[in-house]
Structure formats: structure tokens, C-alpha cells
Coordinates of C-alpha atoms in Angstrom, one line a residue:
Chain A
L1 CA 127.6 -77.5 78.9
T2 CA 128.1 -77.8 82.6
A3 CA 131.4 -79.1 83.9
G4 CA 131.1 -82.3 85.8
V5 CA 128.2 -83.7 83.7
V6 CA 129.2 -87.2 82.6
V7 CA 129.5 -87.7 78.8
R8 CA 127.8 -91.0 77.7
F9 CA 128.2 -92.9 74.5
L10 CA 125.1 -94.5 73.2
K11 CA 124.4 -97.1 70.6
L12 CA 121.2 -97.0 68.6
T13 CA 119.8 -99.8 66.4
V14 CA 117.6 -98.2 63.8
A15 CA 115.3 -99.4 61.0
Y16 CA 114.0 -97.2 58.2
D17 CA 112.2 -97.2 55.0
G18 CA 114.5 -95.2 52.7
T19 CA 111.9 -94.3 50.1
A20 CA 111.3 -90.8 51.4
Y21 CA 114.9 -89.9 52.2
A22 CA 118.0 -88.6 50.5
G23 CA 119.8 -91.4 52.4
W24 CA 121.4 -91.6 55.8
Q25 CA 123.6 -88.5 55.5
Q26 CA 122.5 -85.0 56.1
Q27 CA 122.0 -83.1 52.8
R28 CA 121.5 -79.4 52.3
R29 CA 118.0 -79.4 50.9
R30 CA 116.6 -82.9 51.2
R31 CA 115.4 -84.8 54.2
S32 CA 117.8 -87.4 55.5
V33 CA 117.5 -90.1 58.1
Q34 CA 120.4 -88.6 60.1
Q35 CA 118.6 -85.2 60.2
Q36 CA 115.3 -86.8 61.5
L37 CA 117.2 -88.6 64.2
Q38 CA 119.3 -85.6 65.3
E39 CA 116.3 -83.3 65.3
A40 CA 114.3 -85.7 67.5
W41 CA 117.3 -86.1 69.8
E42 CA 117.7 -82.4 70.2
R43 CA 114.1 -81.8 71.0
I44 CA 114.2 -84.6 73.7
T45 CA 117.5 -83.8 75.4
G46 CA 117.9 -80.1 74.6
E47 CA 121.4 -80.7 73.4
P48 CA 122.8 -80.6 69.9
A49 CA 123.3 -84.1 68.6
R50 CA 126.0 -85.3 66.2
M51 CA 125.4 -88.9 65.1
A52 CA 127.4 -91.3 63.1
A53 CA 126.1 -94.4 61.3
S54 CA 127.9 -97.7 60.5
S55 CA 126.7 -97.5 56.9
R56 CA 126.0 -94.3 54.9
T57 CA 123.1 -95.8 53.0
D58 CA 122.1 -94.0 49.7
A59 CA 118.8 -92.5 48.8
G60 CA 116.1 -95.2 48.6
V61 CA 118.1 -97.8 50.4
H62 CA 116.4 -99.4 53.5
A63 CA 117.7 -100.5 56.8
L64 CA 116.5 -103.2 59.2
G65 CA 119.4 -102.8 61.6
Q66 CA 121.5 -99.7 61.1
V67 CA 123.9 -98.9 64.0
V68 CA 124.1 -95.3 65.1
S69 CA 126.4 -93.8 67.7
C70 CA 125.7 -90.7 69.7
E71 CA 127.7 -88.8 72.4
S72 CA 125.5 -87.2 75.0
R73 CA 125.2 -85.6 78.4
T74 CA 121.6 -86.5 78.9
A75 CA 120.6 -88.3 82.1
L76 CA 117.6 -90.1 80.5
A77 CA 117.6 -93.9 80.7
P78 CA 118.1 -95.8 77.4
H79 CA 114.5 -97.2 77.3
V80 CA 113.1 -93.7 77.9
L81 CA 115.2 -92.3 75.1
Q82 CA 114.0 -95.1 72.8
R83 CA 110.3 -94.4 73.6
A84 CA 110.7 -90.6 73.3
L85 CA 112.5 -91.0 69.9
N86 CA 109.9 -93.3 68.5
A87 CA 107.2 -90.9 69.6
R88 CA 108.8 -88.0 67.7
L89 CA 110.2 -89.8 64.7
P90 CA 108.1 -90.2 61.5
E91 CA 106.6 -93.7 61.1
D92 CA 109.1 -94.8 58.5
I93 CA 112.0 -94.6 61.0
R94 CA 112.0 -96.8 64.1
V95 CA 114.5 -97.1 66.9
H96 CA 114.7 -100.8 67.9
E97 CA 117.2 -100.4 70.7
V98 CA 119.1 -97.8 72.7
A99 CA 122.1 -99.2 74.7
E100 CA 125.0 -97.8 76.7
A101 CA 128.2 -98.1 74.7
P102 CA 131.9 -98.0 75.8
T103 CA 133.7 -94.6 76.0
G104 CA 134.6 -93.4 72.5
F105 CA 132.1 -95.6 70.7
H106 CA 131.8 -94.5 67.1
A107 CA 129.5 -96.5 64.8
T108 CA 131.5 -96.0 61.6
R109 CA 134.8 -97.1 63.2
A110 CA 133.4 -99.9 65.4
A111 CA 131.8 -101.8 62.5
V112 CA 133.6 -105.0 61.8
G113 CA 130.9 -106.8 59.8
K114 CA 127.9 -105.9 57.7
R115 CA 125.1 -107.9 56.2
Y116 CA 123.1 -106.6 53.2
R117 CA 120.1 -108.1 51.4
Y118 CA 118.9 -107.4 47.9
L119 CA 115.5 -108.3 46.6
I120 CA 114.5 -108.9 42.9
Q121 CA 111.2 -109.8 41.4
D122 CA 111.8 -111.7 38.2
G123 CA 108.9 -112.2 35.9
G124 CA 105.1 -111.9 36.3
T125 CA 103.2 -108.7 36.9
P126 CA 105.1 -106.3 39.1
D127 CA 103.9 -106.7 42.7
L128 CA 102.8 -103.2 43.5
F129 CA 103.2 -103.7 47.2
L130 CA 107.0 -104.3 46.5
R131 CA 107.4 -101.3 44.2
D132 CA 109.7 -99.5 46.6
Y133 CA 111.4 -102.7 48.0
C134 CA 112.6 -104.7 45.0
W135 CA 114.1 -104.5 41.6
Y136 CA 111.6 -105.7 39.0
L137 CA 113.0 -107.6 36.0
P138 CA 110.5 -108.9 33.4
R139 CA 112.2 -112.2 32.7
E140 CA 113.0 -115.1 35.0
L141 CA 116.7 -115.3 36.1
D142 CA 118.9 -118.3 36.0
V143 CA 119.6 -118.7 39.7
A144 CA 121.9 -121.7 39.4
A145 CA 124.2 -119.7 37.1
M146 CA 124.1 -116.8 39.5
Q147 CA 124.9 -119.1 42.5
Q148 CA 127.9 -120.5 40.6
A149 CA 129.2 -117.0 39.8
A150 CA 128.6 -115.8 43.4
R151 CA 130.8 -118.6 44.8
T152 CA 133.8 -117.3 42.8
L153 CA 133.6 -113.9 44.5
V154 CA 133.6 -115.0 48.1
G155 CA 136.8 -114.4 50.0
Q156 CA 139.4 -111.7 50.6
H157 CA 139.9 -109.9 47.3
D158 CA 140.6 -106.5 45.8
F159 CA 137.1 -105.4 44.9
A160 CA 138.2 -102.3 43.0
S161 CA 136.1 -103.4 40.0
F162 CA 132.9 -103.2 42.1
Q163 CA 133.5 -99.7 43.5
N164 CA 131.8 -96.6 42.1
A165 CA 133.6 -93.3 42.1
G166 CA 132.8 -90.9 44.8
S167 CA 134.3 -92.3 48.0
P168 CA 138.0 -93.0 47.6
R169 CA 139.3 -95.5 50.2
T170 CA 142.8 -96.2 51.2
S171 CA 142.4 -99.9 50.4
T172 CA 140.0 -101.6 48.1
V173 CA 140.6 -105.1 49.6
R174 CA 137.7 -106.5 51.5
N175 CA 136.8 -109.9 52.9
L176 CA 133.4 -111.0 51.4
R177 CA 132.5 -113.8 53.7
E178 CA 129.2 -114.7 52.2
L179 CA 127.4 -114.1 48.9
T180 CA 124.4 -116.2 48.3
V181 CA 121.6 -116.2 45.8
A182 CA 118.3 -118.0 46.5
R183 CA 114.9 -118.2 44.9
R184 CA 111.8 -117.6 47.2
R185 CA 108.4 -118.4 45.7
D186 CA 105.2 -117.2 47.3
E187 CA 101.7 -117.0 46.1
R188 CA 102.1 -113.6 44.6
A189 CA 105.5 -113.3 43.0
D190 CA 108.8 -115.0 42.3
R191 CA 111.6 -113.4 44.1
V192 CA 115.4 -113.7 44.0
V193 CA 117.2 -112.8 47.3
I194 CA 120.9 -112.0 47.3
E195 CA 122.7 -111.8 50.6
A196 CA 126.2 -110.4 51.2
E197 CA 128.1 -110.4 54.4
G198 CA 131.7 -109.1 54.9
D199 CA 134.0 -107.0 56.9
G200 CA 133.2 -103.9 54.9
F201 CA 131.9 -102.8 51.5
L202 CA 133.2 -100.2 49.1
Y203 CA 130.9 -97.5 47.7
N204 CA 128.0 -99.1 45.8
M205 CA 129.8 -102.5 46.1
V206 CA 126.7 -104.6 46.9
R207 CA 124.6 -102.9 44.1
N208 CA 127.5 -103.5 41.6
L209 CA 127.8 -107.2 42.7
V210 CA 124.1 -107.6 42.2
G211 CA 124.1 -105.9 38.8
T212 CA 127.0 -108.2 37.7
L213 CA 125.2 -111.3 38.9
V214 CA 122.0 -110.3 37.1
E215 CA 123.9 -110.2 33.8
V216 CA 124.8 -113.8 34.4
G217 CA 121.2 -114.6 35.5
Q218 CA 119.9 -113.0 32.3
G219 CA 122.3 -115.2 30.2
R220 CA 124.1 -112.2 28.8
R221 CA 127.3 -113.3 30.4
D222 CA 128.9 -116.6 31.4
A223 CA 129.0 -117.7 35.1
R224 CA 132.8 -117.4 34.9
W225 CA 132.7 -113.7 33.8
P226 CA 132.3 -112.1 37.3
A227 CA 135.6 -113.7 38.5
Q228 CA 137.3 -112.2 35.4
V229 CA 135.8 -108.8 36.3
L230 CA 137.1 -109.1 39.9
A231 CA 140.6 -110.1 38.7
A232 CA 140.8 -107.1 36.2
R233 CA 140.3 -104.5 39.0
R234 CA 138.6 -102.1 36.6
R235 CA 135.1 -100.7 37.4
S236 CA 134.2 -100.2 33.7
L237 CA 134.0 -104.0 33.2
A238 CA 131.4 -104.8 35.9
G239 CA 127.6 -104.9 35.3
R240 CA 125.3 -101.9 35.9
T241 CA 124.7 -100.6 39.4
A242 CA 121.5 -102.2 40.6
P243 CA 118.8 -99.6 41.7
P244 CA 118.9 -98.6 45.3
H245 CA 115.3 -99.5 46.3
G246 CA 116.0 -103.3 46.4
L247 CA 118.8 -102.9 48.9
F248 CA 118.4 -103.5 52.7
L249 CA 121.2 -103.1 55.3
V250 CA 120.2 -106.1 57.5
S251 CA 122.6 -105.8 60.4
V252 CA 126.0 -104.5 61.6
A253 CA 128.5 -106.3 63.9
C254 CA 130.6 -103.9 66.1
D255 CA 133.8 -104.8 67.8
R256 CA 132.7 -103.8 71.2
Chain B
L1 CA 77.9 -91.6 20.3
T2 CA 77.7 -92.8 16.8
A3 CA 74.9 -95.2 15.9
G4 CA 76.1 -98.5 14.8
V5 CA 79.3 -98.5 17.0
V6 CA 79.2 -101.8 18.9
V7 CA 79.0 -101.6 22.7
R8 CA 81.4 -103.9 24.5
F9 CA 81.5 -105.1 28.0
L10 CA 84.9 -105.4 29.6
K11 CA 86.2 -107.1 32.8
L12 CA 89.2 -105.6 34.5
T13 CA 91.2 -107.3 37.2
V14 CA 92.8 -104.6 39.4
A15 CA 95.3 -104.5 42.3
Y16 CA 95.8 -101.5 44.5
D17 CA 97.4 -100.2 47.6
G18 CA 94.5 -98.5 49.4
T19 CA 96.7 -96.3 51.6
A20 CA 96.4 -93.1 49.6
Y21 CA 92.7 -93.5 48.7
A22 CA 89.3 -92.8 50.1
G23 CA 88.4 -96.3 49.0
W24 CA 87.0 -97.7 45.8
Q25 CA 84.1 -95.4 45.5
Q26 CA 84.1 -91.9 44.1
Q27 CA 84.0 -89.3 46.8
R28 CA 83.4 -85.6 46.5
R29 CA 86.8 -84.3 47.7
R30 CA 89.1 -87.3 48.2
R31 CA 90.9 -89.4 45.6
S32 CA 89.3 -92.7 45.0
V33 CA 90.5 -95.8 43.0
Q34 CA 87.3 -95.6 40.9
Q35 CA 88.1 -92.0 40.0
Q36 CA 91.7 -92.8 39.0
L37 CA 90.6 -95.7 36.7
Q38 CA 87.7 -93.7 35.1
E39 CA 90.0 -90.7 34.4
A40 CA 92.6 -92.9 32.8
W41 CA 90.0 -94.6 30.8
E42 CA 88.5 -91.3 29.5
R43 CA 91.9 -90.0 28.5
I44 CA 92.7 -93.2 26.6
T45 CA 89.3 -93.8 24.8
G46 CA 87.9 -90.3 24.7
E47 CA 84.6 -91.5 26.1
P48 CA 83.1 -91.1 29.6
A49 CA 83.6 -94.2 31.7
R50 CA 81.2 -95.5 34.4
M51 CA 82.8 -98.4 36.2
A52 CA 81.4 -100.8 38.8
A53 CA 83.5 -102.9 41.2
S54 CA 82.7 -106.3 42.8
S55 CA 83.6 -105.0 46.2
R56 CA 83.4 -101.4 47.4
T57 CA 86.5 -101.5 49.5
D58 CA 86.8 -98.8 52.3
A59 CA 89.6 -96.2 52.7
G60 CA 92.9 -98.0 53.5
V61 CA 91.7 -101.4 52.3
H62 CA 93.9 -103.0 49.6
A63 CA 93.1 -105.3 46.7
L64 CA 95.1 -108.0 45.0
G65 CA 92.3 -109.0 42.6
Q66 CA 89.4 -106.6 42.5
V67 CA 87.0 -107.1 39.5
V68 CA 85.8 -104.0 37.7
S69 CA 83.3 -103.9 34.8
C70 CA 83.1 -101.2 32.1
E71 CA 80.8 -100.6 29.2
S72 CA 82.6 -99.1 26.2
R73 CA 82.5 -98.3 22.5
T74 CA 86.3 -98.3 22.1
A75 CA 87.8 -100.4 19.4
L76 CA 91.1 -100.9 21.3
A77 CA 92.1 -104.5 22.0
P78 CA 92.1 -105.6 25.6
H79 CA 96.0 -105.9 25.9
V80 CA 96.3 -102.4 24.4
L81 CA 93.8 -101.0 27.0
Q82 CA 95.7 -102.7 29.8
R83 CA 99.1 -101.3 28.8
A84 CA 97.6 -97.8 28.2
L85 CA 95.9 -97.9 31.6
N86 CA 99.0 -98.9 33.5
A87 CA 101.0 -96.2 31.7
R88 CA 98.6 -93.6 33.0
L89 CA 97.6 -94.9 36.4
P90 CA 99.6 -94.0 39.5
E91 CA 102.1 -96.7 40.6
D92 CA 99.8 -97.9 43.5
I93 CA 97.1 -99.1 41.1
R94 CA 97.8 -101.8 38.6
V95 CA 95.6 -103.5 36.0
H96 CA 96.5 -107.1 35.9
E97 CA 94.1 -108.1 33.1
V98 CA 91.5 -106.7 30.7
A99 CA 89.2 -109.2 29.1
E100 CA 86.0 -109.2 27.0
A101 CA 82.9 -110.0 29.1
P102 CA 79.5 -111.2 28.1
T103 CA 76.8 -108.6 27.2
G104 CA 75.4 -106.9 30.3
F105 CA 78.4 -107.9 32.5
H106 CA 78.3 -105.9 35.8
A107 CA 81.0 -106.6 38.4
T108 CA 78.8 -106.0 41.4
R109 CA 75.9 -108.2 40.2
A110 CA 78.2 -111.0 38.7
A111 CA 80.1 -111.6 41.9
V112 CA 79.3 -115.0 43.4
G113 CA 82.3 -115.5 45.6
K114 CA 84.9 -113.3 47.3
R115 CA 88.1 -114.0 49.2
Y116 CA 89.5 -111.7 51.8
R117 CA 92.7 -111.8 53.8
Y118 CA 93.5 -110.0 57.0
L119 CA 97.1 -109.5 58.4
I120 CA 98.0 -109.0 62.0
Q121 CA 101.5 -108.6 63.6
D122 CA 101.3 -109.8 67.2
G123 CA 104.2 -108.9 69.5
G124 CA 107.7 -107.8 68.8
T125 CA 108.7 -104.4 67.5
P126 CA 106.2 -103.1 64.9
D127 CA 107.6 -104.0 61.4
L128 CA 107.8 -100.5 59.8
F129 CA 107.6 -102.0 56.3
L130 CA 104.1 -103.4 57.2
R131 CA 102.8 -100.2 58.8
D132 CA 100.2 -99.8 56.1
Y133 CA 99.5 -103.5 55.6
C134 CA 98.8 -105.1 59.0
W135 CA 97.2 -104.5 62.3
Y136 CA 99.8 -104.3 65.0
L137 CA 98.9 -105.8 68.4
P138 CA 101.6 -105.7 71.1
R139 CA 100.9 -109.2 72.6
E140 CA 100.9 -112.7 71.1
L141 CA 97.5 -114.1 70.2
D142 CA 96.2 -117.5 71.1
V143 CA 95.8 -118.8 67.5
A144 CA 94.5 -122.2 68.6
A145 CA 91.6 -120.6 70.4
M146 CA 90.9 -118.3 67.4
Q147 CA 90.9 -121.4 65.1
Q148 CA 88.4 -123.1 67.4
A149 CA 86.2 -120.0 67.3
A150 CA 86.5 -119.5 63.6
R151 CA 85.2 -123.0 62.9
T152 CA 81.9 -122.2 64.7
L153 CA 81.2 -119.4 62.3
V154 CA 81.6 -121.2 59.0
G155 CA 78.5 -122.1 57.1
Q156 CA 75.2 -120.4 56.0
H157 CA 74.1 -118.1 58.8
D158 CA 72.4 -114.7 59.5
F159 CA 75.5 -112.5 60.0
A160 CA 73.5 -109.5 61.2
S161 CA 75.7 -109.3 64.3
F162 CA 78.8 -108.7 62.1
Q163 CA 77.3 -105.9 59.9
N164 CA 78.0 -102.2 60.6
A165 CA 75.3 -99.7 59.9
G166 CA 75.6 -97.7 56.7
S167 CA 74.6 -100.2 54.0
P168 CA 71.2 -101.8 54.6
R169 CA 70.8 -105.1 52.6
T170 CA 67.6 -107.0 52.0
S171 CA 69.0 -110.1 53.6
T172 CA 71.8 -110.6 56.2
V173 CA 72.1 -114.3 55.5
R174 CA 75.5 -115.2 53.9
N175 CA 77.3 -118.5 53.2
L176 CA 80.8 -118.2 54.8
R177 CA 82.5 -121.1 53.2
E178 CA 85.9 -120.7 54.8
L179 CA 87.3 -118.8 57.8
T180 CA 90.9 -119.9 58.7
V181 CA 93.4 -118.5 61.1
A182 CA 97.1 -119.4 60.7
R183 CA 100.4 -118.3 62.2
R184 CA 103.2 -117.4 59.8
R185 CA 106.6 -116.8 61.2
D186 CA 109.4 -115.2 59.3
E187 CA 112.7 -113.7 60.3
R188 CA 111.3 -110.3 61.0
A189 CA 108.0 -110.7 62.6
D190 CA 105.3 -113.0 63.8
R191 CA 102.1 -112.7 61.8
V192 CA 98.6 -114.0 62.1
V193 CA 96.8 -114.4 58.8
I194 CA 93.0 -114.7 58.7
E195 CA 91.3 -115.8 55.4
A196 CA 87.6 -115.6 54.7
E197 CA 85.8 -116.9 51.6
G198 CA 82.1 -116.7 51.0
D199 CA 79.3 -115.9 48.6
G200 CA 79.2 -112.3 49.8
F201 CA 80.0 -110.2 52.8
L202 CA 77.9 -107.6 54.7
Y203 CA 79.3 -104.1 55.3
N204 CA 82.5 -104.4 57.4
M205 CA 81.7 -108.1 58.0
V206 CA 85.3 -109.3 57.6
R207 CA 86.7 -106.6 59.9
N208 CA 84.0 -107.4 62.5
L209 CA 84.8 -111.1 62.3
V210 CA 88.5 -110.3 62.7
G211 CA 87.8 -108.0 65.7
T212 CA 85.7 -110.7 67.3
L213 CA 88.3 -113.4 66.8
V214 CA 91.0 -111.1 68.2
E215 CA 89.1 -110.8 71.5
V216 CA 89.3 -114.6 71.7
G217 CA 93.0 -114.6 70.8
Q218 CA 93.7 -112.0 73.5
G219 CA 92.0 -114.2 76.1
R220 CA 89.3 -111.6 76.9
R221 CA 86.6 -114.0 75.6
D222 CA 86.1 -117.7 75.4
A223 CA 86.3 -119.6 72.1
R224 CA 82.6 -120.3 72.3
W225 CA 81.7 -116.6 72.5
P226 CA 81.7 -115.7 68.7
A227 CA 79.0 -118.4 68.1
Q228 CA 76.9 -116.8 70.8
V229 CA 77.4 -113.4 69.1
L230 CA 76.3 -114.9 65.8
A231 CA 73.2 -116.5 67.3
A232 CA 72.1 -113.2 69.0
R233 CA 72.0 -111.3 65.6
R234 CA 72.8 -108.0 67.4
R235 CA 75.8 -105.9 66.2
S236 CA 76.4 -104.4 69.7
L237 CA 77.6 -107.8 71.0
A238 CA 80.5 -108.4 68.5
G239 CA 84.1 -107.2 68.9
R240 CA 85.5 -104.0 67.6
T241 CA 85.8 -103.4 63.9
A242 CA 89.4 -104.2 63.0
P243 CA 91.3 -101.3 61.3
P244 CA 91.1 -101.2 57.5
H245 CA 94.8 -101.3 56.6
G246 CA 95.2 -105.0 57.5
L247 CA 92.5 -106.0 54.9
F248 CA 93.1 -107.3 51.4
L249 CA 90.5 -108.3 48.8
V250 CA 92.3 -111.3 47.4
S251 CA 90.0 -112.4 44.5
V252 CA 86.4 -112.4 43.2
A253 CA 84.6 -115.2 41.4
C254 CA 82.1 -114.1 38.8
D255 CA 79.2 -116.2 37.5
R256 CA 80.2 -115.8 33.9

């Protein structure tokens, strides 16, 4: 790299359909979203790219507004980079914005808030157009009981019970600022939408919260049970991990 | 076939995502929905199947409620057939119902009404989750003008101007009982939904009606222009044929 070329920090806002990918992170043999973005970037700028994302979404998980950071020496304008990336990326990954970011911007470290959404179809014939985008459960869920249970989980707590092994963190305390459950009816299917917003989430935390709320919605557990699971701080007590394909990373708030 | 075995007539209600198929009809080299259904049927019943559909949807066109007829000597109950078909069919084809039909039932001849829906996203960033399910147009459409134009096309008319070559019919007169244009806003995208219901549709008629209404919505043509196209009975005057992937066959009404 030539001395004197200015290093820029860029912030990309990216949407993707996670169905065809091993997740955000680069894997040895399987296609990842990171790999697709980095390869497109390298072809456009001629420089190796090393990108970081705010959320390392798992295989099958989707994103409406993932935030990605990239350090670069390219002189191309943000909107030119956006257009060039979208021209080279597969149709299931779209760059919604490219913007200049402050020196040192790193998407993982800058994230101070994340919003996730989880879709469930409960009852009826499985909507084939949602086969990759929601968790199908054959029987109707008790949404009122799920709402009651969700309220007991909101706030700053030690969420160790809702963390899967695989990504040890220094602290398992997080501030879950919002956890809502709502029913949406449309002509084709009944859906239950769960939204979670907080300062950060442990590994598989949203999917474990969903799996636990579903046990309440199915009547297998009382609405007070999730609060007991939370208090126990033991993963083995929580419900099953909900499948990945119902989960969407909606948006990320960065501190600068 | 054994003499004395009773011939049954069955009516299947089928949904499919048309993205991966050459359309309903069997083609020499490409996968079709008909071929998938017939192959599954033959594996389940051991008898060759010859199915007919109410609407021969084109490649890329989707169905929420296609009606399919099948003549059979199987003794299996309708709900057993349904379950066995869904177990064998690919995930993008689902059988919603199998029912006994009157002797001689033929889905093409029995259809007395069809409802189609067409989805458009106008403006904003293309919603990648709708890439196979709607027509993306970069600029906002004038829905009021499209509604005004749509009203002039409703009724019993000679729709020759809206028929593509390829499927000559004896008569080009059809009764278009409903043609509505509505805007649906949701958090992610602005959509325009066009619904058409009538006693029958000529080849590509819905997509030609949509293409013509879009020219009005884009301000290239006056809201009175589609009625002039209709009156002229010449295909060359109408708007372009809208792409197939925004089109859904919603339901079919049969006369018995």
C-alpha cells in the first residue's frame, strides 16, 4: 500500500436472506455473507478487505439492517461503492447504505443496541411462501400468556440461562429493553411476532427466549416459569432453541 | 387395470412457489409443477396419473389455490392422499386439500371464476425478500389514476387487446367482474396490489392489464387510455406484459 494514501473507515448497512449461507462469518467450506461482501469489495477496489459485523448471525438467520465496518484506502465515493457492490453481490444480499464513519469505527465494538424479530406461524396449513422465514407450529399459541411471561424478562438481568455454549463472554448481564409478543392476522396465515431490543445479546439468546416463550404459549409451562428460569441462571432449564430461519436482525444502533 | 375397480374423480387444491418451475404444464426438459404432482401421485398409487389444472400458469407465476383434477382407481382416502403427496412433493409445492369430485370432473372445463393478484413494489430499496414475488419499479405510482383506469375495464368486453399470441381461443370476450388497485404500506416497503376476478382470462391477460395500468401509474398515459386500448381490440396498443414473478393465482371457482 502506498504511503500517504488516506485510510478511510466505512459503515455499510446490509440486508440479506440467510437461507443460502453458513451465517455471517467466514467458514472454511461453506459460503458466508462476509465472504460474499469481502470478495465483491476486493474485486471493486483491488484491495484485500477485512470486514466486521455488529452481529454474527448464524446459518439461516436473516438481516434487514446488519451494520458492517470496513477499513479501506479506496478513493471511490460511498454511493459509487454501494452501486458497485450491489451489481456484484448475489440477489440475496443487498447493501442499503455506505457511509463514512469516524476513524477507528468497528461495527462489533460500536454496537450499543440491537433489535431482533422472530416470526412464527401457529396453526393452519404451513404458508409455503414463509417456509424459510418463520417457525411453523401446528397449534395456536396463547399469546396473552406469552405477553405476560415476556414482561417478566424485560430489564437488566443476568441472562446466563438463555445463553448457549460456544461463545463465552466476560459478563452475561444484559439490558433487555423490550420484549413484545403480538399476533398479526392476514388473509393467508396467523402469525405471532416476537420483538426483542437491548444493549446486546448472548449467543442464541433471542432464539432461547423465543423457545421458552413458546413453551408458555403451548400451555406446557406457566407464565411465571420464564422468570424462574432467568433467576436460576442455568441454561439446562430454559426451553429449546427456536430454529434459525424465523429470526431477523432488524437494526443496530452504533455509538457514533 | 382390473375390471370392476371403481374410477374416482378427485379435486386437488394446490399452492406453489413458481420460481423454480417452467410453469404448470409439463415441458420436455424443464421441471414443471404438473410433472412433480404426477410423479408423486404415481409413486403413491402405482398408477399413471394424468392431471389437468384450472389455470396453466406460466414460468415464475405462483399459486395460492390452483385447482387440479385427477382420475384415479386408488382406494386411498382423500386425507391419506393429501398427506402422502405433501410428504413426497418438494417444499415449494403444497397440497391444501384433496376432495372427491363428481364423475367427469375436469379442472380446466369446470372453472367458472378465477381470481388473480399482482404485487408491485414502487420506490425505495428493492425488498430482497420479495425479489421473486413482486415487480420492482423504482418510482412511486399514481394509484388514484390507476384506480380510475381500472374501473373503465370492468365488465363484459372483448379483451383481444390484452391477449398475447400463443393460445388462440374461439372467443376473446370475457367478463372481468373485478379489477382493483390498492396501496399497502408496511414498515419495509410500499406495495401496490392489483386484484382481478372474472369468468376467465385470455393468455397473459392479467399481466397485460397490469402493464397497461402501470403506464397510467407512471404518468406516461392518461387514465382514459386503457379504455381506448380495450375498444381498439389490437394487442399492439396495450402496455408491456408485466413480469411473471409478481403474479399469483389466488383461487378458482368450479361449477360443481
